[in-house]
């Protein structure tokens, strides 16, 4: 998570008390548990729990199959929660395995790095 905090305009803070309503909701809630059968071999999944609009979400949940997911999986799912996509959903589109996607490559690859392109996209958004 250090890359998200030190390399981007985001401020990462881990809280002990989860807030799921009101003005100070926890932005990304991490949990472990079973994933739906229709996600295939995915190691994690992110969904919007509190949509503000069709393009903005107030709170995301990231669920990991493992109680201790590898860094690549944590980086990938956190990337989705802050608005990053796979290459096929990007504009302009690139291959899902394109090197500029860093940890957002799909399927997952080794290497937990966020990558310069993703840092630039996060900073452009936030």
mmCIF file of C-alpha atoms in Angstrom:
data_model
loop_
_atom_site.group_PDB
_atom_site.id
_atom_site.type_symbol
_atom_site.label_atom_id
_atom_site.label_comp_id
_atom_site.label_asym_id
_atom_site.label_seq_id
_atom_site.Cartn_x
_atom_site.Cartn_y
_atom_site.Cartn_z
ATOM 1 C CA UNK A 1 0.000 0.000 0.000
ATOM 2 C CA UNK A 2 3.014 2.239 0.356
ATOM 3 C CA UNK A 3 2.982 2.982 -3.398
ATOM 4 C CA UNK A 4 -0.574 4.304 -3.165
ATOM 5 C CA UNK A 5 0.340 6.539 -0.213
ATOM 6 C CA UNK A 6 3.816 7.775 -1.129
ATOM 7 C CA UNK A 7 3.631 7.693 -4.925
ATOM 8 C CA UNK A 8 0.201 9.207 -5.528
ATOM 9 C CA UNK A 9 -1.970 12.093 -4.383
ATOM 10 C CA UNK A 10 -3.962 9.629 -2.244
ATOM 11 C CA UNK A 11 -3.606 9.475 1.530
ATOM 12 C CA UNK A 12 -3.647 5.937 2.907
ATOM 13 C CA UNK A 13 -4.720 5.520 6.504
ATOM 14 C CA UNK A 14 -5.607 2.286 8.208
ATOM 15 C CA UNK A 15 -8.375 2.628 10.753
ATOM 16 C CA UNK A 16 -9.367 0.227 13.494
ATOM 17 C CA UNK A 17 -13.008 1.265 13.559
ATOM 18 C CA UNK A 18 -14.904 0.722 10.330
ATOM 19 C CA UNK A 19 -17.464 3.354 9.334
ATOM 20 C CA UNK A 20 -20.131 2.263 6.850
ATOM 21 C CA UNK A 21 -22.404 5.299 6.926
ATOM 22 C CA UNK A 22 -22.381 9.038 7.327
ATOM 23 C CA UNK A 23 -19.877 11.664 6.252
ATOM 24 C CA UNK A 24 -16.772 9.755 7.297
ATOM 25 C CA UNK A 25 -17.248 6.360 5.651
ATOM 26 C CA UNK A 26 -14.213 4.157 5.278
ATOM 27 C CA UNK A 27 -13.349 4.489 1.561
ATOM 28 C CA UNK A 28 -12.125 0.937 0.963
ATOM 29 C CA UNK A 29 -13.099 -1.942 3.231
ATOM 30 C CA UNK A 30 -10.835 -5.005 2.980
ATOM 31 C CA UNK A 31 -12.086 -8.440 3.932
ATOM 32 C CA UNK A 32 -11.366 -12.087 3.257
ATOM 33 C CA UNK A 33 -13.861 -14.785 2.430
ATOM 34 C CA UNK A 34 -15.466 -16.794 -0.306
ATOM 35 C CA UNK A 35 -15.849 -15.273 -3.758
ATOM 36 C CA UNK A 36 -18.843 -15.869 -6.035
ATOM 37 C CA UNK A 37 -18.551 -18.933 -8.286
ATOM 38 C CA UNK A 38 -18.870 -16.827 -11.448
ATOM 39 C CA UNK A 39 -15.529 -15.012 -10.932
ATOM 40 C CA UNK A 40 -13.535 -18.072 -11.995
ATOM 41 C CA UNK A 41 -10.016 -18.244 -10.623
ATOM 42 C CA UNK A 42 -9.953 -14.675 -9.323
ATOM 43 C CA UNK A 43 -8.071 -14.106 -6.084
ATOM 44 C CA UNK A 44 -10.031 -10.980 -5.241
ATOM 45 C CA UNK A 45 -13.061 -8.905 -6.130
ATOM 46 C CA UNK A 46 -14.057 -5.253 -5.649
ATOM 47 C CA UNK A 47 -17.542 -3.790 -5.692
ATOM 48 C CA UNK A 48 -19.172 -0.437 -5.050
ATOM 49 C CA UNK A 49 -21.283 -0.452 -1.924
ATOM 50 C CA UNK A 50 -22.467 3.163 -1.955
ATOM 51 C CA UNK A 51 -22.795 4.658 -5.438
ATOM 52 C CA UNK A 52 -22.868 8.441 -5.710
ATOM 53 C CA UNK A 53 -23.441 8.290 -9.477
ATOM 54 C CA UNK A 54 -22.851 5.864 -12.330
ATOM 55 C CA UNK A 55 -19.155 6.867 -12.270
ATOM 56 C CA UNK A 56 -18.465 7.574 -8.569
ATOM 57 C CA UNK A 57 -18.623 5.419 -5.488
ATOM 58 C CA UNK A 58 -18.429 6.555 -1.868
ATOM 59 C CA UNK A 59 -17.338 3.193 -0.480
ATOM 60 C CA UNK A 60 -15.782 0.086 -2.012
ATOM 61 C CA UNK A 61 -15.409 -3.397 -0.618
ATOM 62 C CA UNK A 62 -12.418 -5.519 -1.611
ATOM 63 C CA UNK A 63 -12.734 -9.192 -0.772
ATOM 64 C CA UNK A 64 -9.801 -11.570 -1.027
ATOM 65 C CA UNK A 65 -9.924 -15.336 -1.181
ATOM 66 C CA UNK A 66 -6.874 -15.495 1.061
ATOM 67 C CA UNK A 67 -6.658 -13.975 4.506
ATOM 68 C CA UNK A 68 -3.152 -12.823 3.524
ATOM 69 C CA UNK A 69 -3.283 -11.975 -0.203
ATOM 70 C CA UNK A 70 -0.048 -11.504 -2.123
ATOM 71 C CA UNK A 71 0.972 -7.912 -2.814
ATOM 72 C CA UNK A 72 0.029 -8.140 -6.486
ATOM 73 C CA UNK A 73 -3.552 -9.028 -5.568
ATOM 74 C CA UNK A 74 -3.800 -6.225 -3.008
ATOM 75 C CA UNK A 75 -2.400 -3.704 -5.491
ATOM 76 C CA UNK A 76 -4.721 -4.930 -8.262
ATOM 77 C CA UNK A 77 -7.946 -4.817 -6.255
ATOM 78 C CA UNK A 78 -7.051 -1.489 -4.614
ATOM 79 C CA UNK A 79 -6.382 -0.186 -8.118
ATOM 80 C CA UNK A 80 -9.929 -1.108 -9.125
ATOM 81 C CA UNK A 81 -11.296 0.623 -6.020
ATOM 82 C CA UNK A 82 -9.592 3.892 -6.990
ATOM 83 C CA UNK A 83 -10.747 3.688 -10.608
ATOM 84 C CA UNK A 84 -8.058 1.772 -12.509
ATOM 85 C CA UNK A 85 -9.113 -0.768 -15.135
ATOM 86 C CA UNK A 86 -7.779 -3.646 -17.148
ATOM 87 C CA UNK A 87 -6.315 -2.707 -20.518
ATOM 88 C CA UNK A 88 -9.364 -3.827 -22.512
ATOM 89 C CA UNK A 89 -11.536 -1.358 -20.567
ATOM 90 C CA UNK A 90 -8.988 1.473 -20.788
ATOM 91 C CA UNK A 91 -9.177 4.406 -23.170
ATOM 92 C CA UNK A 92 -7.310 3.975 -25.397
ATOM 93 C CA UNK A 93 -7.514 0.209 -25.131
ATOM 94 C CA UNK A 94 -4.344 -1.802 -24.652
ATOM 95 C CA UNK A 95 -3.764 -5.513 -24.193
ATOM 96 C CA UNK A 96 -4.671 -6.746 -20.702
ATOM 97 C CA UNK A 97 -1.045 -7.883 -20.288
ATOM 98 C CA UNK A 98 0.489 -4.567 -21.470
ATOM 99 C CA UNK A 99 3.550 -3.729 -19.359
ATOM 100 C CA UNK A 100 2.351 -0.186 -18.569
ATOM 101 C CA UNK A 101 -0.539 -1.625 -16.529
ATOM 102 C CA UNK A 102 1.763 -2.782 -13.706
ATOM 103 C CA UNK A 103 -0.269 -4.672 -11.103
ATOM 104 C CA UNK A 104 -3.465 -4.034 -13.097
ATOM 105 C CA UNK A 105 -2.428 -6.580 -15.732
ATOM 106 C CA UNK A 106 -4.910 -9.388 -16.132
ATOM 107 C CA UNK A 107 -4.629 -12.141 -15.393
ATOM 108 C CA UNK A 108 -2.522 -11.289 -12.363
ATOM 109 C CA UNK A 109 1.223 -11.400 -12.817
ATOM 110 C CA UNK A 110 4.131 -11.388 -10.445
ATOM 111 C CA UNK A 111 5.351 -7.980 -9.397
ATOM 112 C CA UNK A 112 3.303 -5.912 -6.945
ATOM 113 C CA UNK A 113 4.295 -2.564 -8.397
ATOM 114 C CA UNK A 114 1.718 0.071 -9.256
ATOM 115 C CA UNK A 115 3.756 1.497 -12.133
ATOM 116 C CA UNK A 116 4.238 5.017 -13.449
ATOM 117 C CA UNK A 117 1.231 4.974 -15.784
ATOM 118 C CA UNK A 118 -1.173 4.023 -12.993
ATOM 119 C CA UNK A 119 0.344 6.617 -10.644
ATOM 120 C CA UNK A 120 -0.207 9.275 -13.320
ATOM 121 C CA UNK A 121 -3.825 8.177 -13.836
ATOM 122 C CA UNK A 122 -4.537 8.256 -10.105
ATOM 123 C CA UNK A 123 -2.974 11.702 -9.735
ATOM 124 C CA UNK A 124 -4.930 12.992 -12.726
ATOM 125 C CA UNK A 125 -8.151 11.820 -11.080
ATOM 126 C CA UNK A 126 -7.473 12.800 -7.474
#
